[in-house]
């Protein structure tokens, strides 16, 4: 959050000399709260200068500071809640699961869509024809089932598939760009000639997953190799050390 304040003029800070009896010790000054002054009046006496404070800027700065501290407190205290709030409520559209058979057509690379695709909790088990080659950019797939489905040539840029099930799913020739597969079940999934760019597989199940001719960057390989569920053949194909 950025807040801009108008620049202060040369007369914006007013200074007044303190009488000797009003001088503060260094210790008391350290214990005093920080105050901001922007008065337009000037006064002087014989010893020392004092900054006269006004309320022209204090309210704005106080509101900004309170807002920043409130956001920090909520995020620090409840990081899980803050993360979950980024997901919209479950769609009430009656045929929302059928939207996957149509997909979306714009902004595939950046996950921009003409209408949200909410596939959460939908069941596409053994779907062999209606998902192939579809664009599911930024689709919400958490807790959905795609076991045994043919998802070859799909485009899933920025899809959210946390906790979804893809056991035995065919992702051949697909583009899985920046997909969140955290805690997803991908046992036996086929990533043949699949683009896996910046996708995350934290705590995902990848037993018997096939990585034949997978297109993946070096950094992504290093992250993927930290998943201990990948079997020996998969690790050898990926070049895990």
PDB file of C-alpha atoms in Angstrom:
ATOM      1  CA  UNK A   1       0.000   0.000   0.000  1.00  0.00           C
ATOM      2  CA  UNK A   2       1.525   3.308  -1.042  1.00  0.00           C
ATOM      3  CA  UNK A   3       0.481   6.682   0.272  1.00  0.00           C
ATOM      4  CA  UNK A   4       1.826   9.924  -1.118  1.00  0.00           C
ATOM      5  CA  UNK A   5       2.079  13.084   0.955  1.00  0.00           C
ATOM      6  CA  UNK A   6       2.396  16.585  -0.473  1.00  0.00           C
ATOM      7  CA  UNK A   7       5.959  17.950  -0.176  1.00  0.00           C
ATOM      8  CA  UNK A   8       6.549  20.303   2.743  1.00  0.00           C
ATOM      9  CA  UNK A   9       7.602  23.861   2.030  1.00  0.00           C
ATOM     10  CA  UNK A  10      10.561  25.462   3.701  1.00  0.00           C
ATOM     11  CA  UNK A  11       8.251  27.055   6.262  1.00  0.00           C
ATOM     12  CA  UNK A  12       6.379  23.814   6.883  1.00  0.00           C
ATOM     13  CA  UNK A  13       8.400  22.980  10.009  1.00  0.00           C
ATOM     14  CA  UNK A  14       8.075  25.556  12.791  1.00  0.00           C
ATOM     15  CA  UNK A  15      10.804  25.887  15.378  1.00  0.00           C
ATOM     16  CA  UNK A  16      10.557  27.518  18.804  1.00  0.00           C
ATOM     17  CA  UNK A  17      13.348  27.925  21.352  1.00  0.00           C
ATOM     18  CA  UNK A  18      12.806  26.097  24.609  1.00  0.00           C
ATOM     19  CA  UNK A  19      13.352  27.905  27.893  1.00  0.00           C
ATOM     20  CA  UNK A  20      16.052  26.311  30.050  1.00  0.00           C
ATOM     21  CA  UNK A  21      13.544  24.926  32.536  1.00  0.00           C
ATOM     22  CA  UNK A  22      11.769  22.909  29.835  1.00  0.00           C
ATOM     23  CA  UNK A  23      14.867  21.076  28.487  1.00  0.00           C
ATOM     24  CA  UNK A  24      14.504  17.289  28.481  1.00  0.00           C
ATOM     25  CA  UNK A  25      17.202  14.867  29.428  1.00  0.00           C
ATOM     26  CA  UNK A  26      18.416  12.487  26.664  1.00  0.00           C
ATOM     27  CA  UNK A  27      16.883   9.550  28.519  1.00  0.00           C
ATOM     28  CA  UNK A  28      13.433  11.110  28.659  1.00  0.00           C
ATOM     29  CA  UNK A  29      13.638  12.016  25.001  1.00  0.00           C
ATOM     30  CA  UNK A  30      14.363   8.428  24.080  1.00  0.00           C
ATOM     31  CA  UNK A  31      11.276   7.284  25.984  1.00  0.00           C
ATOM     32  CA  UNK A  32       9.031   9.842  24.294  1.00  0.00           C
ATOM     33  CA  UNK A  33       6.932   8.801  21.306  1.00  0.00           C
ATOM     34  CA  UNK A  34       7.969   9.984  17.853  1.00  0.00           C
ATOM     35  CA  UNK A  35       5.894  12.927  16.666  1.00  0.00           C
ATOM     36  CA  UNK A  36       5.564  14.477  13.231  1.00  0.00           C
ATOM     37  CA  UNK A  37       5.277  18.216  12.845  1.00  0.00           C
ATOM     38  CA  UNK A  38       4.222  20.320   9.871  1.00  0.00           C
ATOM     39  CA  UNK A  39       3.081  23.655  11.231  1.00  0.00           C
ATOM     40  CA  UNK A  40       3.407  26.809   9.208  1.00  0.00           C
ATOM     41  CA  UNK A  41       4.171  29.176  12.112  1.00  0.00           C
ATOM     42  CA  UNK A  42       7.575  30.235  13.337  1.00  0.00           C
ATOM     43  CA  UNK A  43       8.749  31.439  16.741  1.00  0.00           C
ATOM     44  CA  UNK A  44      12.118  31.814  18.443  1.00  0.00           C
ATOM     45  CA  UNK A  45      13.523  32.425  21.919  1.00  0.00           C
ATOM     46  CA  UNK A  46      16.999  32.520  23.371  1.00  0.00           C
ATOM     47  CA  UNK A  47      17.992  28.893  23.995  1.00  0.00           C
ATOM     48  CA  UNK A  48      17.282  25.755  21.924  1.00  0.00           C
ATOM     49  CA  UNK A  49      14.775  25.113  19.179  1.00  0.00           C
ATOM     50  CA  UNK A  50      11.497  23.234  19.499  1.00  0.00           C
ATOM     51  CA  UNK A  51       9.444  21.762  16.650  1.00  0.00           C
ATOM     52  CA  UNK A  52       5.769  22.723  17.001  1.00  0.00           C
ATOM     53  CA  UNK A  53       3.482  19.955  15.915  1.00  0.00           C
ATOM     54  CA  UNK A  54       0.161  20.297  14.163  1.00  0.00           C
ATOM     55  CA  UNK A  55      -2.485  17.843  13.065  1.00  0.00           C
ATOM     56  CA  UNK A  56      -2.307  18.423   9.331  1.00  0.00           C
ATOM     57  CA  UNK A  57      -0.379  15.196   8.665  1.00  0.00           C
ATOM     58  CA  UNK A  58      -0.674  13.176  11.870  1.00  0.00           C
ATOM     59  CA  UNK A  59      -4.091  11.675  11.083  1.00  0.00           C
ATOM     60  CA  UNK A  60      -3.065  10.520   7.621  1.00  0.00           C
ATOM     61  CA  UNK A  61       0.158   8.900   8.859  1.00  0.00           C
ATOM     62  CA  UNK A  62      -1.593   7.320  11.812  1.00  0.00           C
ATOM     63  CA  UNK A  63      -4.251   5.776   9.562  1.00  0.00           C
ATOM     64  CA  UNK A  64      -1.603   4.414   7.168  1.00  0.00           C
ATOM     65  CA  UNK A  65       0.448   2.958  10.026  1.00  0.00           C
ATOM     66  CA  UNK A  66      -2.590   1.345  11.637  1.00  0.00           C
ATOM     67  CA  UNK A  67      -3.652  -0.175   8.318  1.00  0.00           C
ATOM     68  CA  UNK A  68      -0.212  -1.656   7.677  1.00  0.00           C
ATOM     69  CA  UNK A  69       0.010  -3.059  11.202  1.00  0.00           C
ATOM     70  CA  UNK A  70      -3.483  -4.563  10.940  1.00  0.00           C
ATOM     71  CA  UNK A  71      -2.673  -6.373   7.699  1.00  0.00           C
ATOM     72  CA  UNK A  72       0.614  -7.612   9.139  1.00  0.00           C
ATOM     73  CA  UNK A  73      -1.067  -8.864  12.303  1.00  0.00           C
ATOM     74  CA  UNK A  74      -3.775 -10.790  10.461  1.00  0.00           C
ATOM     75  CA  UNK A  75      -1.312 -12.361   8.036  1.00  0.00           C
ATOM     76  CA  UNK A  76       1.200 -13.275  10.705  1.00  0.00           C
ATOM     77  CA  UNK A  77      -1.372 -14.665  13.096  1.00  0.00           C
ATOM     78  CA  UNK A  78      -3.411 -16.630  10.560  1.00  0.00           C
ATOM     79  CA  UNK A  79      -1.328 -17.358   7.440  1.00  0.00           C
ATOM     80  CA  UNK A  80      -3.553 -20.281   6.429  1.00  0.00           C
ATOM     81  CA  UNK A  81      -6.717 -18.215   6.612  1.00  0.00           C
ATOM     82  CA  UNK A  82      -5.113 -15.387   4.640  1.00  0.00           C
ATOM     83  CA  UNK A  83      -4.096 -17.790   1.875  1.00  0.00           C
ATOM     84  CA  UNK A  84      -7.485 -19.485   1.695  1.00  0.00           C
ATOM     85  CA  UNK A  85      -9.277 -16.157   1.330  1.00  0.00           C
ATOM     86  CA  UNK A  86      -7.784 -15.743  -2.133  1.00  0.00           C
ATOM     87  CA  UNK A  87     -10.122 -18.431  -3.464  1.00  0.00           C
ATOM     88  CA  UNK A  88     -13.629 -17.314  -4.405  1.00  0.00           C
ATOM     89  CA  UNK A  89     -16.690 -19.079  -2.987  1.00  0.00           C
ATOM     90  CA  UNK A  90     -17.740 -22.299  -4.688  1.00  0.00           C
ATOM     91  CA  UNK A  91     -19.701 -21.508  -7.849  1.00  0.00           C
ATOM     92  CA  UNK A  92     -23.449 -22.075  -7.664  1.00  0.00           C
ATOM     93  CA  UNK A  93     -23.734 -22.497 -11.430  1.00  0.00           C
ATOM     94  CA  UNK A  94     -25.764 -25.718 -11.990  1.00  0.00           C
ATOM     95  CA  UNK A  95     -23.590 -26.998 -14.842  1.00  0.00           C
ATOM     96  CA  UNK A  96     -20.241 -25.712 -13.601  1.00  0.00           C
ATOM     97  CA  UNK A  97     -18.542 -29.122 -13.952  1.00  0.00           C
ATOM     98  CA  UNK A  98     -19.469 -29.244 -17.649  1.00  0.00           C
ATOM     99  CA  UNK A  99     -17.525 -26.021 -18.169  1.00  0.00           C
ATOM    100  CA  UNK A 100     -14.373 -28.158 -18.377  1.00  0.00           C
ATOM    101  CA  UNK A 101     -15.650 -29.642 -21.638  1.00  0.00           C
ATOM    102  CA  UNK A 102     -15.693 -26.145 -23.157  1.00  0.00           C
ATOM    103  CA  UNK A 103     -12.717 -24.529 -21.430  1.00  0.00           C
ATOM    104  CA  UNK A 104     -11.710 -20.927 -21.932  1.00  0.00           C
ATOM    105  CA  UNK A 105     -10.091 -19.340 -24.924  1.00  0.00           C
ATOM    106  CA  UNK A 106      -8.267 -16.136 -23.985  1.00  0.00           C
ATOM    107  CA  UNK A 107      -5.104 -15.321 -22.068  1.00  0.00           C
ATOM    108  CA  UNK A 108      -3.928 -18.919 -21.858  1.00  0.00           C
ATOM    109  CA  UNK A 109      -0.325 -18.099 -21.052  1.00  0.00           C
ATOM    110  CA  UNK A 110      -1.114 -15.718 -18.195  1.00  0.00           C
ATOM    111  CA  UNK A 111      -4.080 -17.541 -16.739  1.00  0.00           C
ATOM    112  CA  UNK A 112      -6.538 -14.842 -17.796  1.00  0.00           C
ATOM    113  CA  UNK A 113      -9.995 -16.083 -18.636  1.00  0.00           C
ATOM    114  CA  UNK A 114     -13.297 -14.790 -19.943  1.00  0.00           C
ATOM    115  CA  UNK A 115     -15.219 -16.578 -17.174  1.00  0.00           C
ATOM    116  CA  UNK A 116     -13.936 -18.482 -14.109  1.00  0.00           C
ATOM    117  CA  UNK A 117     -13.822 -22.263 -14.432  1.00  0.00           C
ATOM    118  CA  UNK A 118     -14.721 -23.740 -11.064  1.00  0.00           C
ATOM    119  CA  UNK A 119     -14.182 -27.517 -11.169  1.00  0.00           C
ATOM    120  CA  UNK A 120     -13.744 -28.050  -7.442  1.00  0.00           C
ATOM    121  CA  UNK A 121     -15.143 -31.383  -6.193  1.00  0.00           C
ATOM    122  CA  UNK A 122     -16.163 -32.410  -9.735  1.00  0.00           C
ATOM    123  CA  UNK A 123     -15.655 -36.033 -10.827  1.00  0.00           C
ATOM    124  CA  UNK A 124     -14.114 -36.740 -14.258  1.00  0.00           C
ATOM    125  CA  UNK A 125     -12.975 -40.290 -13.541  1.00  0.00           C
ATOM    126  CA  UNK A 126     -12.081 -42.162 -16.768  1.00  0.00           C
ATOM    127  CA  UNK A 127     -13.176 -39.232 -18.966  1.00  0.00           C
ATOM    128  CA  UNK A 128     -11.529 -40.098 -22.292  1.00  0.00           C
ATOM    129  CA  UNK A 129     -12.775 -37.571 -24.840  1.00  0.00           C
ATOM    130  CA  UNK A 130     -14.194 -34.304 -23.469  1.00  0.00           C
ATOM    131  CA  UNK A 131     -11.091 -32.957 -21.709  1.00  0.00           C
ATOM    132  CA  UNK A 132      -8.476 -33.607 -24.367  1.00  0.00           C
ATOM    133  CA  UNK A 133      -6.921 -30.434 -25.780  1.00  0.00           C
ATOM    134  CA  UNK A 134      -9.016 -28.058 -23.680  1.00  0.00           C
ATOM    135  CA  UNK A 135      -7.721 -24.789 -22.241  1.00  0.00           C
ATOM    136  CA  UNK A 136      -8.245 -24.704 -18.484  1.00  0.00           C
ATOM    137  CA  UNK A 137      -6.324 -21.531 -17.704  1.00  0.00           C
ATOM    138  CA  UNK A 138      -6.562 -20.575 -14.008  1.00  0.00           C
ATOM    139  CA  UNK A 139      -9.119 -23.337 -13.412  1.00  0.00           C
ATOM    140  CA  UNK A 140      -9.978 -24.137  -9.807  1.00  0.00           C
ATOM    141  CA  UNK A 141      -9.501 -27.913  -9.524  1.00  0.00           C
ATOM    142  CA  UNK A 142      -8.910 -28.542  -5.838  1.00  0.00           C
ATOM    143  CA  UNK A 143     -10.418 -31.801  -4.537  1.00  0.00           C
ATOM    144  CA  UNK A 144     -11.651 -32.792  -8.016  1.00  0.00           C
ATOM    145  CA  UNK A 145     -11.128 -36.280  -9.481  1.00  0.00           C
ATOM    146  CA  UNK A 146      -9.472 -36.833 -12.853  1.00  0.00           C
ATOM    147  CA  UNK A 147      -8.395 -40.448 -12.291  1.00  0.00           C
ATOM    148  CA  UNK A 148      -7.749 -42.258 -15.579  1.00  0.00           C
ATOM    149  CA  UNK A 149      -8.808 -39.221 -17.643  1.00  0.00           C
ATOM    150  CA  UNK A 150      -7.284 -38.299 -20.990  1.00  0.00           C
ATOM    151  CA  UNK A 151      -5.975 -34.760 -20.481  1.00  0.00           C
ATOM    152  CA  UNK A 152      -3.459 -34.842 -23.298  1.00  0.00           C
ATOM    153  CA  UNK A 153      -2.708 -31.504 -24.951  1.00  0.00           C
ATOM    154  CA  UNK A 154      -4.557 -29.529 -22.265  1.00  0.00           C
ATOM    155  CA  UNK A 155      -3.344 -26.054 -21.310  1.00  0.00           C
ATOM    156  CA  UNK A 156      -3.488 -25.507 -17.550  1.00  0.00           C
ATOM    157  CA  UNK A 157      -1.697 -22.207 -17.012  1.00  0.00           C
ATOM    158  CA  UNK A 158      -1.928 -21.127 -13.353  1.00  0.00           C
ATOM    159  CA  UNK A 159      -4.460 -23.829 -12.494  1.00  0.00           C
ATOM    160  CA  UNK A 160      -5.095 -24.479  -8.798  1.00  0.00           C
ATOM    161  CA  UNK A 161      -5.160 -28.253  -8.269  1.00  0.00           C
ATOM    162  CA  UNK A 162      -4.372 -28.551  -4.565  1.00  0.00           C
ATOM    163  CA  UNK A 163      -5.559 -31.875  -3.201  1.00  0.00           C
ATOM    164  CA  UNK A 164      -6.961 -33.047  -6.567  1.00  0.00           C
ATOM    165  CA  UNK A 165      -6.659 -36.643  -7.761  1.00  0.00           C
ATOM    166  CA  UNK A 166      -4.957 -37.432 -11.090  1.00  0.00           C
ATOM    167  CA  UNK A 167      -4.181 -41.135 -10.647  1.00  0.00           C
ATOM    168  CA  UNK A 168      -3.240 -42.565 -14.037  1.00  0.00           C
ATOM    169  CA  UNK A 169      -4.145 -39.321 -15.842  1.00  0.00           C
ATOM    170  CA  UNK A 170      -2.589 -38.866 -19.288  1.00  0.00           C
ATOM    171  CA  UNK A 171      -0.930 -35.425 -19.564  1.00  0.00           C
ATOM    172  CA  UNK A 172       0.945 -36.223 -22.792  1.00  0.00           C
ATOM    173  CA  UNK A 173       1.838 -33.113 -24.836  1.00  0.00           C
ATOM    174  CA  UNK A 174       0.103 -30.905 -22.263  1.00  0.00           C
ATOM    175  CA  UNK A 175       1.229 -27.493 -21.015  1.00  0.00           C
ATOM    176  CA  UNK A 176       1.249 -27.476 -17.208  1.00  0.00           C
ATOM    177  CA  UNK A 177       2.553 -23.989 -16.563  1.00  0.00           C
ATOM    178  CA  UNK A 178       2.641 -22.667 -12.979  1.00  0.00           C
ATOM    179  CA  UNK A 179       0.118 -25.256 -11.780  1.00  0.00           C
ATOM    180  CA  UNK A 180      -0.203 -25.787  -8.038  1.00  0.00           C
ATOM    181  CA  UNK A 181      -0.267 -29.575  -7.500  1.00  0.00           C
ATOM    182  CA  UNK A 182       0.323 -29.373  -3.759  1.00  0.00           C
ATOM    183  CA  UNK A 183      -0.920 -32.531  -1.977  1.00  0.00           C
ATOM    184  CA  UNK A 184      -2.361 -33.841  -5.255  1.00  0.00           C
ATOM    185  CA  UNK A 185      -2.436 -37.574  -6.007  1.00  0.00           C
ATOM    186  CA  UNK A 186      -0.518 -38.098  -9.262  1.00  0.00           C
ATOM    187  CA  UNK A 187       0.297 -41.782  -8.923  1.00  0.00           C
ATOM    188  CA  UNK A 188       0.898 -43.282 -12.354  1.00  0.00           C
ATOM    189  CA  UNK A 189       0.283 -39.964 -14.137  1.00  0.00           C
ATOM    190  CA  UNK A 190       1.894 -39.722 -17.575  1.00  0.00           C
ATOM    191  CA  UNK A 191       3.935 -36.587 -18.341  1.00  0.00           C
ATOM    192  CA  UNK A 192       5.184 -37.669 -21.754  1.00  0.00           C
ATOM    193  CA  UNK A 193       6.488 -34.696 -23.757  1.00  0.00           C
ATOM    194  CA  UNK A 194       4.724 -32.469 -21.217  1.00  0.00           C
ATOM    195  CA  UNK A 195       5.786 -28.900 -20.427  1.00  0.00           C
ATOM    196  CA  UNK A 196       6.254 -28.621 -16.646  1.00  0.00           C
ATOM    197  CA  UNK A 197       7.288 -25.015 -16.118  1.00  0.00           C
ATOM    198  CA  UNK A 198       7.297 -23.520 -12.604  1.00  0.00           C
ATOM    199  CA  UNK A 199       4.663 -25.977 -11.379  1.00  0.00           C
ATOM    200  CA  UNK A 200       4.784 -27.024  -7.727  1.00  0.00           C
ATOM    201  CA  UNK A 201       4.450 -30.572  -6.373  1.00  0.00           C
ATOM    202  CA  UNK A 202       4.862 -30.059  -2.627  1.00  0.00           C
ATOM    203  CA  UNK A 203       3.635 -33.142  -0.738  1.00  0.00           C
ATOM    204  CA  UNK A 204       2.197 -34.584  -3.971  1.00  0.00           C
ATOM    205  CA  UNK A 205       2.056 -38.349  -4.534  1.00  0.00           C
ATOM    206  CA  UNK A 206       4.121 -39.209  -7.622  1.00  0.00           C
ATOM    207  CA  UNK A 207       4.631 -42.965  -7.330  1.00  0.00           C
ATOM    208  CA  UNK A 208       5.047 -44.600 -10.762  1.00  0.00           C
ATOM    209  CA  UNK A 209       4.638 -41.257 -12.554  1.00  0.00           C
ATOM    210  CA  UNK A 210       6.124 -41.293 -16.072  1.00  0.00           C
ATOM    211  CA  UNK A 211       8.454 -38.433 -17.073  1.00  0.00           C
ATOM    212  CA  UNK A 212       9.397 -39.528 -20.582  1.00  0.00           C
ATOM    213  CA  UNK A 213      10.698 -36.624 -22.709  1.00  0.00           C
ATOM    214  CA  UNK A 214       9.263 -34.170 -20.187  1.00  0.00           C
ATOM    215  CA  UNK A 215      10.172 -30.546 -20.931  1.00  0.00           C
ATOM    216  CA  UNK A 216      11.287 -29.036 -17.633  1.00  0.00           C
ATOM    217  CA  UNK A 217      13.883 -26.497 -16.516  1.00  0.00           C
ATOM    218  CA  UNK A 218      16.913 -27.260 -14.373  1.00  0.00           C
ATOM    219  CA  UNK A 219      15.622 -25.378 -11.313  1.00  0.00           C
ATOM    220  CA  UNK A 220      12.241 -27.084 -11.587  1.00  0.00           C
ATOM    221  CA  UNK A 221      13.985 -30.460 -11.777  1.00  0.00           C
ATOM    222  CA  UNK A 222      15.879 -29.740  -8.571  1.00  0.00           C
ATOM    223  CA  UNK A 223      12.641 -28.895  -6.781  1.00  0.00           C
ATOM    224  CA  UNK A 224      10.807 -31.905  -8.203  1.00  0.00           C
ATOM    225  CA  UNK A 225      13.602 -34.258  -7.183  1.00  0.00           C
ATOM    226  CA  UNK A 226      13.043 -33.357  -3.525  1.00  0.00           C
ATOM    227  CA  UNK A 227       9.775 -35.313  -3.715  1.00  0.00           C
ATOM    228  CA  UNK A 228      10.672 -38.688  -2.230  1.00  0.00           C
ATOM    229  CA  UNK A 229       7.634 -40.476  -3.681  1.00  0.00           C
ATOM    230  CA  UNK A 230       9.136 -40.539  -7.205  1.00  0.00           C
ATOM    231  CA  UNK A 231      10.417 -44.053  -7.915  1.00  0.00           C
ATOM    232  CA  UNK A 232      13.880 -44.992  -9.139  1.00  0.00           C
ATOM    233  CA  UNK A 233      12.940 -44.992 -12.825  1.00  0.00           C
ATOM    234  CA  UNK A 234      11.372 -41.563 -12.581  1.00  0.00           C
ATOM    235  CA  UNK A 235      14.361 -40.153 -10.745  1.00  0.00           C
ATOM    236  CA  UNK A 236      16.731 -41.597 -13.310  1.00  0.00           C
ATOM    237  CA  UNK A 237      14.700 -40.087 -16.166  1.00  0.00           C
ATOM    238  CA  UNK A 238      14.672 -36.690 -14.500  1.00  0.00           C
ATOM    239  CA  UNK A 239      18.365 -36.926 -13.689  1.00  0.00           C
ATOM    240  CA  UNK A 240      17.889 -36.608  -9.931  1.00  0.00           C
ATOM    241  CA  UNK A 241      21.092 -37.029  -7.946  1.00  0.00           C
TER     242      UNK A 241
END
